[in-house]
Coordinates of C-alpha atoms and ligand atoms in Angstrom, one line a residue:
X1 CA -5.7 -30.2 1.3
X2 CA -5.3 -28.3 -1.8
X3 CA -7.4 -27.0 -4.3
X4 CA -6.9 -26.1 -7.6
X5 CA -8.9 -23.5 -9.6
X6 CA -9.5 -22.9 -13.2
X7 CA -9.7 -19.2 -14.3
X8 CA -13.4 -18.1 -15.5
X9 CA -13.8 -14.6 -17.8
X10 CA -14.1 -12.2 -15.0
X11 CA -17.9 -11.7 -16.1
X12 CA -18.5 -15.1 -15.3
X13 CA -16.1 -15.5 -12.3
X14 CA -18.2 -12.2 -10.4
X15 CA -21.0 -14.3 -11.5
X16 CA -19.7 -17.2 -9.3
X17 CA -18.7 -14.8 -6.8
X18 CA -21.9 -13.5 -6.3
X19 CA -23.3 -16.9 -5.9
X20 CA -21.2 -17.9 -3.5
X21 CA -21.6 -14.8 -1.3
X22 CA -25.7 -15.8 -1.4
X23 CA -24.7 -18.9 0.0
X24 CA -22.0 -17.9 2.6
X25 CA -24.7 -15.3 3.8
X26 CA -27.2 -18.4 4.5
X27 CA -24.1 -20.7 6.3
X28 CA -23.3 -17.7 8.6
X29 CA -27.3 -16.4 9.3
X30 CA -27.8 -20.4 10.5
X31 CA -24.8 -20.2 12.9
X32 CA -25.9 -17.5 14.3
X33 CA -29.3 -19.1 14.7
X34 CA -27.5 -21.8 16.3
X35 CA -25.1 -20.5 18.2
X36 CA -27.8 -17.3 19.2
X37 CA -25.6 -14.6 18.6
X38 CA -23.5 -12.5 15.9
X39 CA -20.2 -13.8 14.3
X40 CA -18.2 -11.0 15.0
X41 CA -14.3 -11.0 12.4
X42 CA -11.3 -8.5 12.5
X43 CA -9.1 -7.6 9.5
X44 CA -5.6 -7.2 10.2
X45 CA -3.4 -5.3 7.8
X46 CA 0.6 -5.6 7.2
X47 CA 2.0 -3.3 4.9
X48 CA 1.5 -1.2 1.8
X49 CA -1.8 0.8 0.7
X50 CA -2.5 -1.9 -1.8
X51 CA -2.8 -4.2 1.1
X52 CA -5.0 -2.0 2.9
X53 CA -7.6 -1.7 -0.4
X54 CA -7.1 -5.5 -0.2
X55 CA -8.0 -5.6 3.3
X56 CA -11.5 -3.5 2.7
X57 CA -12.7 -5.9 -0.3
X58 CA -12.1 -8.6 2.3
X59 CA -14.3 -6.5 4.4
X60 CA -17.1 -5.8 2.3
X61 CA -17.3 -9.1 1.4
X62 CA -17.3 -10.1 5.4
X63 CA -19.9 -7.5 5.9
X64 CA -22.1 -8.9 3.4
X65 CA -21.7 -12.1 4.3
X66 CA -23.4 -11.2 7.5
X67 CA -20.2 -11.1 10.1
X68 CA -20.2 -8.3 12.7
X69 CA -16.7 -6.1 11.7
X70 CA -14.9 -5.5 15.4
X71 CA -11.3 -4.1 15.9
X72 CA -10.2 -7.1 18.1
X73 CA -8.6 -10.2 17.3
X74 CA -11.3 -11.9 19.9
X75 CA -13.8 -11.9 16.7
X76 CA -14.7 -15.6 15.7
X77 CA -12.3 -15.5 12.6
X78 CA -9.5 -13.7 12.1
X79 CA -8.1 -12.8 9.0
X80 CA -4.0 -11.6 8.5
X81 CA -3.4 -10.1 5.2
X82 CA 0.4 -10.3 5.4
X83 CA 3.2 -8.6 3.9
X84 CA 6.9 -9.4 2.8
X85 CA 8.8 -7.0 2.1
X86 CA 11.2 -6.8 5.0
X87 CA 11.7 -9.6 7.5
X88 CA 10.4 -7.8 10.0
X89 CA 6.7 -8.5 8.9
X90 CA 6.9 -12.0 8.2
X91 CA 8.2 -11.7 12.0
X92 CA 5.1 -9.7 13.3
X93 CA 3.2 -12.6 11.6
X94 CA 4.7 -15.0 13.7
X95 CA 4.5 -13.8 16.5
X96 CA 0.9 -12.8 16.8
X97 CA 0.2 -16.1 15.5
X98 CA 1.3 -17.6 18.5
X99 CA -1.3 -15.7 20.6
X100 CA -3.8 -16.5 18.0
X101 CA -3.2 -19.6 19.1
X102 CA -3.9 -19.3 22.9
X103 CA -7.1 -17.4 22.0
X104 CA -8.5 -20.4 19.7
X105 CA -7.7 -22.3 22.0
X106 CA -10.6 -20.7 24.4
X107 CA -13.0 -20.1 21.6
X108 CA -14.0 -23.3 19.8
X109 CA -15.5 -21.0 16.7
X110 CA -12.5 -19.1 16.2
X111 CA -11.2 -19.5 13.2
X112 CA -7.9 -17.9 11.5
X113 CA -7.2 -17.5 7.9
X114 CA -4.1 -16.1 6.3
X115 CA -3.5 -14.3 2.7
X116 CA -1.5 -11.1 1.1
X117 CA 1.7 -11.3 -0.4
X118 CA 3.6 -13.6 2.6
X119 CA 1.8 -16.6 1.5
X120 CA 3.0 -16.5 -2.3
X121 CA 5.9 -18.0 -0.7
X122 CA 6.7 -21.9 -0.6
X123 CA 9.2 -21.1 1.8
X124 CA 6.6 -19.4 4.5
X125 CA 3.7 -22.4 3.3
X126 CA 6.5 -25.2 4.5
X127 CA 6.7 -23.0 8.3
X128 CA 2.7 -22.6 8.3
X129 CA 2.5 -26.6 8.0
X130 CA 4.8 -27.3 10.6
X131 CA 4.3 -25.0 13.2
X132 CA 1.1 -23.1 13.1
X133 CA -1.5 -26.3 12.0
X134 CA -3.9 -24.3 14.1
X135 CA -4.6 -22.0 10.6
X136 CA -7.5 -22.7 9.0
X137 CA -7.5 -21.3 5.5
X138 CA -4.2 -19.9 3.3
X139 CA -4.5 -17.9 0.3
X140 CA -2.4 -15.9 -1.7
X141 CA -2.5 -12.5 -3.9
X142 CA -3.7 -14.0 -7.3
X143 CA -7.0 -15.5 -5.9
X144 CA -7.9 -12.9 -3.4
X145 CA -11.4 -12.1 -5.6
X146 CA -12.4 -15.8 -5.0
X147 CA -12.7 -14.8 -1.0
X148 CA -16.8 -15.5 -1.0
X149 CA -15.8 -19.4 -2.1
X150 CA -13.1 -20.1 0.5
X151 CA -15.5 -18.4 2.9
X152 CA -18.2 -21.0 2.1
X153 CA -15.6 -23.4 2.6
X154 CA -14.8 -22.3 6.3
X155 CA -18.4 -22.1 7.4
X156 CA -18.9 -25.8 6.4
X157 CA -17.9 -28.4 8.4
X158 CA -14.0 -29.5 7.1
X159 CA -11.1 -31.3 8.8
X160 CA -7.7 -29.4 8.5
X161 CA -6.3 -26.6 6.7
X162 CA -7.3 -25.5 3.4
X163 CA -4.4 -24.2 0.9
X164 CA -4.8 -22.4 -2.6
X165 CA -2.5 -20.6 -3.8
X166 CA -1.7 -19.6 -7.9
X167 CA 1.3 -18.7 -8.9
X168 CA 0.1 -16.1 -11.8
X169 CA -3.2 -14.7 -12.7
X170 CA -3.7 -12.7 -15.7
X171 CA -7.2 -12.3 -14.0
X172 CA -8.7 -8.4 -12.8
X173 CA -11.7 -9.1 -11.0
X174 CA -12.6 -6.3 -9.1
X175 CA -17.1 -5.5 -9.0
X176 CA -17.5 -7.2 -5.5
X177 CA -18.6 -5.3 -2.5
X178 CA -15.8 -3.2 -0.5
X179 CA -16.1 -1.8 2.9
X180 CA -14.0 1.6 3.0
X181 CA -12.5 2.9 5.7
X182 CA -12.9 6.0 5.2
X183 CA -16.2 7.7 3.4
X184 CA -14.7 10.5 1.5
X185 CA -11.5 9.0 0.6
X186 CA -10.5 5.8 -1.5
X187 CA -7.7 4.0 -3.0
X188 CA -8.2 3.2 -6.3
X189 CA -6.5 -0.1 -8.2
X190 CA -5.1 1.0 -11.5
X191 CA -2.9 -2.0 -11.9
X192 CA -1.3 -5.0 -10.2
X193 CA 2.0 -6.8 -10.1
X194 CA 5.4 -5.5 -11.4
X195 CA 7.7 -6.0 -14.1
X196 CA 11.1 -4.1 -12.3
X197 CA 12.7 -6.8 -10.6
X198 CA 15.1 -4.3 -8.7
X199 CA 17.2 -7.0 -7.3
X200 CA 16.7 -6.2 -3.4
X201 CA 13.0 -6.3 -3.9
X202 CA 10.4 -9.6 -3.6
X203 CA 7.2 -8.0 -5.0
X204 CA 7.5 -9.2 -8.6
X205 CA 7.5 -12.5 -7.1
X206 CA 4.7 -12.5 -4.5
X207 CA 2.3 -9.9 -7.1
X208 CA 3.2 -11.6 -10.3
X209 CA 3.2 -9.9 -13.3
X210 CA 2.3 -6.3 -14.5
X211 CA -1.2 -5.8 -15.4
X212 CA -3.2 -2.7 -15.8
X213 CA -7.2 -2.3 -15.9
X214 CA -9.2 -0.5 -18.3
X215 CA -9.3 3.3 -17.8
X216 CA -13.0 2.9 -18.8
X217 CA -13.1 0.4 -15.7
X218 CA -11.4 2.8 -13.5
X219 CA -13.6 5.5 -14.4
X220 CA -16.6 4.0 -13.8
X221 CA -14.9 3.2 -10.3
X222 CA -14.5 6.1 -9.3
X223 CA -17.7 7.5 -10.6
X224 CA -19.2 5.3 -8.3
X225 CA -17.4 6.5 -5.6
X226 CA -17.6 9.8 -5.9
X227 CA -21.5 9.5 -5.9
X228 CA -21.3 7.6 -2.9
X229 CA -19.3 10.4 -1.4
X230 CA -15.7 10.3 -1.7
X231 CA -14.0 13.6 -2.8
X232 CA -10.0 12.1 -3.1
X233 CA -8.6 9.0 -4.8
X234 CA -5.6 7.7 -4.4
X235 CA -4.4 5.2 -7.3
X236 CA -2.4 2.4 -7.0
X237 CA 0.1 0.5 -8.1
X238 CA 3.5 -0.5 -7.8
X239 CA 4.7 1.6 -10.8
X240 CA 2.0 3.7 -11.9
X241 CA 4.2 5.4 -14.7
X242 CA 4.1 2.6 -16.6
X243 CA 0.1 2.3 -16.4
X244 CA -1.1 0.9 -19.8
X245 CA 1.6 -0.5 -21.8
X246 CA 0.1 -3.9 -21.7
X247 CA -3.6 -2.6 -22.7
X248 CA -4.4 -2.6 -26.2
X249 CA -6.1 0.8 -25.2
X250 CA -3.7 3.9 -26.6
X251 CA -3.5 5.0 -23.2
X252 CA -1.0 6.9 -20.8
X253 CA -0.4 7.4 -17.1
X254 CA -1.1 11.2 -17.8
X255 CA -4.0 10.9 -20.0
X256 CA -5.5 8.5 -17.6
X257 CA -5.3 11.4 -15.5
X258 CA -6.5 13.7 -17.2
X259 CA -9.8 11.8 -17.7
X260 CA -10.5 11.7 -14.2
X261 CA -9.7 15.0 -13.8
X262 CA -13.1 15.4 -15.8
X263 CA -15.1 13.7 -13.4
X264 CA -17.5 16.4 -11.4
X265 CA -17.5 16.0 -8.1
X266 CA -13.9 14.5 -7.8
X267 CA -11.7 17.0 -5.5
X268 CA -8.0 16.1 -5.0
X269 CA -6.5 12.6 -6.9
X270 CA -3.2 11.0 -5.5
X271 CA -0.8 8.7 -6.4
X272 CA 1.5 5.9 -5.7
X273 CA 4.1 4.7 -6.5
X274 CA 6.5 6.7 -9.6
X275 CA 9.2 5.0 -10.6
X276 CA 11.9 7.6 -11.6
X277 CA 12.6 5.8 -14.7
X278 CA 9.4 6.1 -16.2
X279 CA 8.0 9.7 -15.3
X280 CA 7.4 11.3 -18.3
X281 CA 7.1 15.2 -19.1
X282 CA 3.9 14.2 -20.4
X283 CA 2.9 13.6 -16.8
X284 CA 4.9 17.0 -15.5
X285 CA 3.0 18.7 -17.9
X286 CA -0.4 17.5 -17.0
X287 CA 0.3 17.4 -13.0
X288 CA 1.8 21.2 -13.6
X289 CA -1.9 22.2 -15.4
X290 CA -4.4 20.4 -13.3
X291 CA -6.2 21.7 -10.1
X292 CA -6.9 18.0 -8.9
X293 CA -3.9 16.4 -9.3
X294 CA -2.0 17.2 -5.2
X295 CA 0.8 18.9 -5.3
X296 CA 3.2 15.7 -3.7
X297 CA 5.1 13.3 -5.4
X298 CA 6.5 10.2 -4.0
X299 CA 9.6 9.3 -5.9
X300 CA 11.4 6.6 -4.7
X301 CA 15.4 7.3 -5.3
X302 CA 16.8 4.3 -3.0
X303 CA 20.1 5.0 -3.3
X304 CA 22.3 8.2 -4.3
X305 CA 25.3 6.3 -5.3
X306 CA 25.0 5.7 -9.0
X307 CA 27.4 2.2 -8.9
X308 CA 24.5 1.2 -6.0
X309 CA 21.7 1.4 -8.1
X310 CA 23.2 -0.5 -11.3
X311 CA 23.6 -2.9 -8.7
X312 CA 19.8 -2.2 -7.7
X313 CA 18.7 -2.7 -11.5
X314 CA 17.0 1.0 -10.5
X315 CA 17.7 2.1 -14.1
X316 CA 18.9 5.3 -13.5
X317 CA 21.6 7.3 -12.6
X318 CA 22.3 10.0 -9.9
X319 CA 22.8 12.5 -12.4
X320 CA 19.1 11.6 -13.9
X321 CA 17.2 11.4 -10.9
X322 CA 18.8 14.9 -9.9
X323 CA 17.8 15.9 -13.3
X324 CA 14.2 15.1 -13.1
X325 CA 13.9 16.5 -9.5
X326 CA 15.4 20.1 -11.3
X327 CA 12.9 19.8 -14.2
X328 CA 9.8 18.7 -12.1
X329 CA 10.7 21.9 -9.6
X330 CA 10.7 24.3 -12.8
X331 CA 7.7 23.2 -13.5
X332 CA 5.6 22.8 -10.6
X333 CA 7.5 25.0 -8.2
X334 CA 5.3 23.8 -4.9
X335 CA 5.6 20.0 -5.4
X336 CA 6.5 18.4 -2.5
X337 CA 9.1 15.7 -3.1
X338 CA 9.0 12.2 -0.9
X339 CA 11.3 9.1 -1.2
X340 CA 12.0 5.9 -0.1
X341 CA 15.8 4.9 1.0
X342 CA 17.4 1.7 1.5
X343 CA 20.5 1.7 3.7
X344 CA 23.0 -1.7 3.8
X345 CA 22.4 -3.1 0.7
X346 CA 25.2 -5.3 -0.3
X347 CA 28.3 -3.5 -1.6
X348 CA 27.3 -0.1 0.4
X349 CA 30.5 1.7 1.3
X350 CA 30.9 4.9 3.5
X351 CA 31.2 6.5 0.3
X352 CA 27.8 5.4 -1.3
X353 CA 26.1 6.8 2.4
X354 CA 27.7 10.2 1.9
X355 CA 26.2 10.4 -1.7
X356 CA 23.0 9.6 -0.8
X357 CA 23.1 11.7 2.4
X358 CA 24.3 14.1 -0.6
X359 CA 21.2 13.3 -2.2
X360 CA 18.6 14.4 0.3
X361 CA 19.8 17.6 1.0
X362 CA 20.8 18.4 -2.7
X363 CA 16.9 17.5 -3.4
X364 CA 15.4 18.2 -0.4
X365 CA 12.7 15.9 0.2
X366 CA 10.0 16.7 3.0
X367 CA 10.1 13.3 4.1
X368 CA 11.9 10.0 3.5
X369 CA 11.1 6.5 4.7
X370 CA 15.0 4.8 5.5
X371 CA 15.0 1.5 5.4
X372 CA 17.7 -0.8 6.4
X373 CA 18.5 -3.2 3.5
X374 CA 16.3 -6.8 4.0
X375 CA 17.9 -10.3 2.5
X376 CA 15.0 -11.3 0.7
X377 CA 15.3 -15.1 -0.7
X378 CA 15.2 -15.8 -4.1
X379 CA 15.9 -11.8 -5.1
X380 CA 19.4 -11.5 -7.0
X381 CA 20.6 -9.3 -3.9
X382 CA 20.2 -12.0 -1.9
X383 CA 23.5 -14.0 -3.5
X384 CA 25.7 -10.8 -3.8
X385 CA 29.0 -10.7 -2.4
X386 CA 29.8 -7.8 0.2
X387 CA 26.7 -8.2 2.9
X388 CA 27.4 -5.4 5.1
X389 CA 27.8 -6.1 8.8
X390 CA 25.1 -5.4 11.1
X391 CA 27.3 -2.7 13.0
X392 CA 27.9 -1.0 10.0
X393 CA 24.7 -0.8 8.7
X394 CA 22.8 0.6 11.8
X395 CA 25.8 3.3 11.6
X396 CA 25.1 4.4 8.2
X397 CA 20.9 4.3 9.0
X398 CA 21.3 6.8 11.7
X399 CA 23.7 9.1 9.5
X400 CA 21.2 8.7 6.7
X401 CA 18.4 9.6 9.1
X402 CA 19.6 12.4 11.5
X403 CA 19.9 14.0 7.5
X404 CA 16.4 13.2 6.8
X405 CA 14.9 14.6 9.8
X406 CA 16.6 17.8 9.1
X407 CA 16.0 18.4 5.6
X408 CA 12.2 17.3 6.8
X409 CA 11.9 19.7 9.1
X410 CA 13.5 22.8 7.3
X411 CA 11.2 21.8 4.0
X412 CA 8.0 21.7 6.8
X413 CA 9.1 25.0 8.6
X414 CA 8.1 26.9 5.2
X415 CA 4.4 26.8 5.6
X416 CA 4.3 29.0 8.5
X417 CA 1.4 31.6 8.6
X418 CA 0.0 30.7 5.5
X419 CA -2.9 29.4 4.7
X420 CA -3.9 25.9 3.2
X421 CA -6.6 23.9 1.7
X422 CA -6.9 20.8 4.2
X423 CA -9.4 17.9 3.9
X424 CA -10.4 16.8 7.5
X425 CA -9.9 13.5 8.1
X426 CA -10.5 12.2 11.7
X427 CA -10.9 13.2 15.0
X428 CA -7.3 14.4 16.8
X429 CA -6.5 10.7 18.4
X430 CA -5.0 12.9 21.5
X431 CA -7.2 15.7 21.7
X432 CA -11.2 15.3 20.8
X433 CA -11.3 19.1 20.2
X434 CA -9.1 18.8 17.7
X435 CA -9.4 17.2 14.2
X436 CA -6.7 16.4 11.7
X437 CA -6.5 16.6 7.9
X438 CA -4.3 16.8 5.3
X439 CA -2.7 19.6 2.9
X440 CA -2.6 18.8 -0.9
X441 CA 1.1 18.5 -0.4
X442 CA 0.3 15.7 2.0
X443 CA 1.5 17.4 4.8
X444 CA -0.5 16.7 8.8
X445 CA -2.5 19.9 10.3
X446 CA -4.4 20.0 13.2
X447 CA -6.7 22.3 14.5
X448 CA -9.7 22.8 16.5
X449 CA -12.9 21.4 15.0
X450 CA -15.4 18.6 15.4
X451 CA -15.8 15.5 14.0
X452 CA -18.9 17.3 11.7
X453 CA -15.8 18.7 9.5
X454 CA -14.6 15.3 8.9
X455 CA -14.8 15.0 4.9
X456 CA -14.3 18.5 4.3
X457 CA -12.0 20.8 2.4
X458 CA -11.2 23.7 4.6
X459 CA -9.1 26.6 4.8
X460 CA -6.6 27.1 7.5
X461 CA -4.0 29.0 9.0
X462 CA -0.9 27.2 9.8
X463 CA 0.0 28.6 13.1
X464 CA 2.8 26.7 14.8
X465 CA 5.2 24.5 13.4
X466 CA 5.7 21.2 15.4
X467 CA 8.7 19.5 13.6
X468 CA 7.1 17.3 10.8
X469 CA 2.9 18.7 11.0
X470 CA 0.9 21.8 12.2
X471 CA -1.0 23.5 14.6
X472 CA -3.5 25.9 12.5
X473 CA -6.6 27.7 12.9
X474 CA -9.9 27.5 10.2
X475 CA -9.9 31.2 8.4
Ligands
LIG501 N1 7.0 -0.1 -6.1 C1 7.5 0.8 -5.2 C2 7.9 0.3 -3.8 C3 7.3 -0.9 -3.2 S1 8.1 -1.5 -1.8 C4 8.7 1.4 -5.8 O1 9.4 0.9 -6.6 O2 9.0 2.5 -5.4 C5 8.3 0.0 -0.8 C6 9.7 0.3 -0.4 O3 10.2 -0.8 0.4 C7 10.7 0.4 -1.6 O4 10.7 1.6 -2.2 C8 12.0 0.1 -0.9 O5 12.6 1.3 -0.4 C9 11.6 -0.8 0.3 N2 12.1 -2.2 0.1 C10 11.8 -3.0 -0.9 N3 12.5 -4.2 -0.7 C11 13.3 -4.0 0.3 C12 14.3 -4.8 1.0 N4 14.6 -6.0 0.5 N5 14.9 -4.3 2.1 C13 14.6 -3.1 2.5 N6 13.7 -2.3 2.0 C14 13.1 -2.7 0.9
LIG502 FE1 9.9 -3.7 -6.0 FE2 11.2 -2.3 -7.8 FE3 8.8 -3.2 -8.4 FE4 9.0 -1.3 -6.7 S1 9.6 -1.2 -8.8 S2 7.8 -3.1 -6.4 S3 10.9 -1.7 -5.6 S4 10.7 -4.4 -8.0
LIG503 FE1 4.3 -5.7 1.3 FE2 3.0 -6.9 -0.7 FE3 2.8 -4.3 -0.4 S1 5.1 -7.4 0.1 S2 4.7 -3.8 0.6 S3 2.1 -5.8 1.1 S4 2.9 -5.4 -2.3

């Protein structure tokens, strides 16, 4: 079964929302009368930070709702928010899905629903049909906001599984409760979808379109959330550069910025993701001035061979890349410098691995996430000539990495004995009288505390080096 949903103003549709949230908390406080105990659900995230805020409006909407949030995939429903980036999570999907299985089959309540970007494609639908019937509910990125109505849907009696999926939304609904992880931090939307189309990569399919949200929205987001506590955003979206050139707003990456720079209360702001292409030295300029703004930037190079990443429709060079790195280390001479790196895409000679083994040590990142290339159906990549074997590939990904881990480790070993601002985060997951936080530069220190710290900015002394984080000492 299939439903098919006309899009509402969002005014209207958080209206509807709302409404339907009332009536999922009546369906789930009667089967708990019934049953005589709580309805317990589990979250389970796959993939990138935008996922994860996903994940916690899910949450908060559970919560709400009336359903106990536990850890375990025991809970009565079960919800996957999937990712698809790499094969390799459509395979964790599978897999646990299989053990779902066995588990629903000892508890008659249980129920399982799938969404996140996975499901946006016909492809994975076809598989879910076939061989996992057991599924209850499938929805996909563009609808996400309409959770409170399948919800409804679940807790009513219904044969089989329910599918809806869009293909596009030119919808934002955001408004509805969220269920944070953490209380003094937060990812923050700032737009959704992407316009790129690098030719390796399937998230302009599965996200749709670029769309950005209001600064005047966003502000009033974070307002909120800073007066419930939260001292560091993070904002989000796949190319945050290019934030606002669909608004009719006059409005820039950087002066968004620089507006919530102005909000009291508001410690440290992050970001993710920068295209290289679009960083502007309007953005340098107002990163290099501002006290808020952490001093890490995650520039994603891919490749170091400039014939690689025409073939990646990346949009820049080598020699332009290299040339932003030298003018945003004039400027801001303690940014630290992150990437992502795909390894094996097709075409990839020796040659192209030594240039961008060239790359990291030339720019000297303090961290890099290697990826080996993913075929990604229906990408351009996909089709190109010039796959490189297996063997070859998991050659070049160690030679790429062994370089990584280095240039990581040299870039980390400069801290040592001095002393940094560090917001705790957690409890030390190995040590209880140890808790863990993180520099502005994004960097992992741990050092004795308790958990009363947690939310804080402190100053510590980074003691002992450990290879990629740090042992310190509060001053
Ligand atoms: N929008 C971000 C990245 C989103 S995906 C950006 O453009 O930087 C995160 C990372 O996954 C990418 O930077 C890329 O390195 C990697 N990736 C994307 N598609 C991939 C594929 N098909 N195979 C391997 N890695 C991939
Ligand atoms: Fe994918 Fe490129 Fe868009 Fe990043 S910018 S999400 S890599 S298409
Ligand atoms: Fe994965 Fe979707 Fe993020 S494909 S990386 S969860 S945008």
């Amino acid at each position: 079964m299939s439903l098919t949903s006309n899009q509402l103003p969002s005014e209207e549709e958080i209206l509807k929302q709302r409404a339907a949230l009332d009536k999922a908390k009546q369906l789930v406080a009667e089967k708990k009368a019934k049953l005589g105990r709580d309805l317990t659900c589990c979250v389970t995230t796959f993939g990138c930070q935008m996922n994860s805020r996903d994940s916690e409006k899910l949450l908060g909407i559970l919560k709400e709702a009336g359903y106990r949030i536990i850890d375990s995939e025991d809970a009565d429903l079960v919800v996957y928010n999937t990712c698809t980036v790499r094969d390799n999570a459509n395979q964790r999907v599978y897999g646990r899905l299989g053990h779902l299985h066995s588990m629903k089959k000892k508890n008659p309540q249980k129920q399982i629903a799938l969404c996140g970007c996975m499901m946006q494609e016909p492809s994975v639908i076809e598989i879910i049909r076939q061989k996992y019937s057991f599924v209850d509910l499938v929805f996909g990125t563009h609808n996400i906001y309409k959770f409170a109505e399948l919800l409804c849907h679940l807790l009513t009696p219904h044969k089989g599984m329910l599918i809806d999926l869009w293909d596009e939304t030119t919808q934002i609904v955001e408004e509805l409760p969220v269920e944070r992880k953490y209380s003094f931090k937060s990812g923050v939307n700032i737009m959704f979808g992407c316009n790129n189309f690098c030719s390796y990569c399937i998230v302009p399919y599965v996200r749709g379109r670029e769309r950005s949200r209001s600064s005047e929205e966003i502000l009033d987001e974070i307002k909120a959330l800073v007066a419930d506590g939260v001292v560091e955003v993070m904002l989000l979206g796949q190319n945050v550069n290019s934030y606002g050139k669909n608004l009719k707003e006059d409005i820039t990456f950087a002066r968004l910025l620089q507006k919530i720079e102005a909000i009291e209360g508001l410690k440290r702001i992050r970001f993710m993701t920068s295209h290289p292409k679009d960083l502007s030295d309007e953005l340098i300029e107002v990163m290099k001035n501002s006290s808020k703004i952490c001093r890490h930037l995650h520039l994603p190079v891919q490749s170091g061979s400039t014939r690689i990443l025409e073939k990646m429709n990346r949009r820049y060079t080598r020699e332009s890349y290299l040339e932003l790195v030298k003018r945003l280390k004039n400027s801001i001479p303690d940014l630290s410098l992150t990437t992502d790196i795909i390894v094996g895409f097709p075409g990839e000679t020796y040659e192209d691995v030594q240039d961008t083994i060239n790359m990291v040590r030339e720019v000297g990142y303090d961290n890099a996430f290697t990826f080996i290339y993913s075929k990604r159906t229906g990408t351009p990549a996909a089709t190109m000539e010039n796959q490189v074997s297996e063997e070859d590939v998991k050659k070049h990904f160690d030679m790429v990495l062994q370089v990584v881990q280095e240039t990581a480790r040299k870039q980390v070993s400069k801290f040592t004995g001095q002393v940094a601002e560090v917001l705790v985060e957690d409890v030390n997951e190995h040590d209880p009288a140890l808790v863990s936080g993180r520099m502005s530069n994004n960097l992992l220190v741990h050092f004795p505390g308790d958990k009363a710290l947690i939310g804080q900015l402190v100053n510590v002394k980074l003691v002992e080096n450990k290879g990629f984080y740090y042992i310190g000492e509060q001053v």
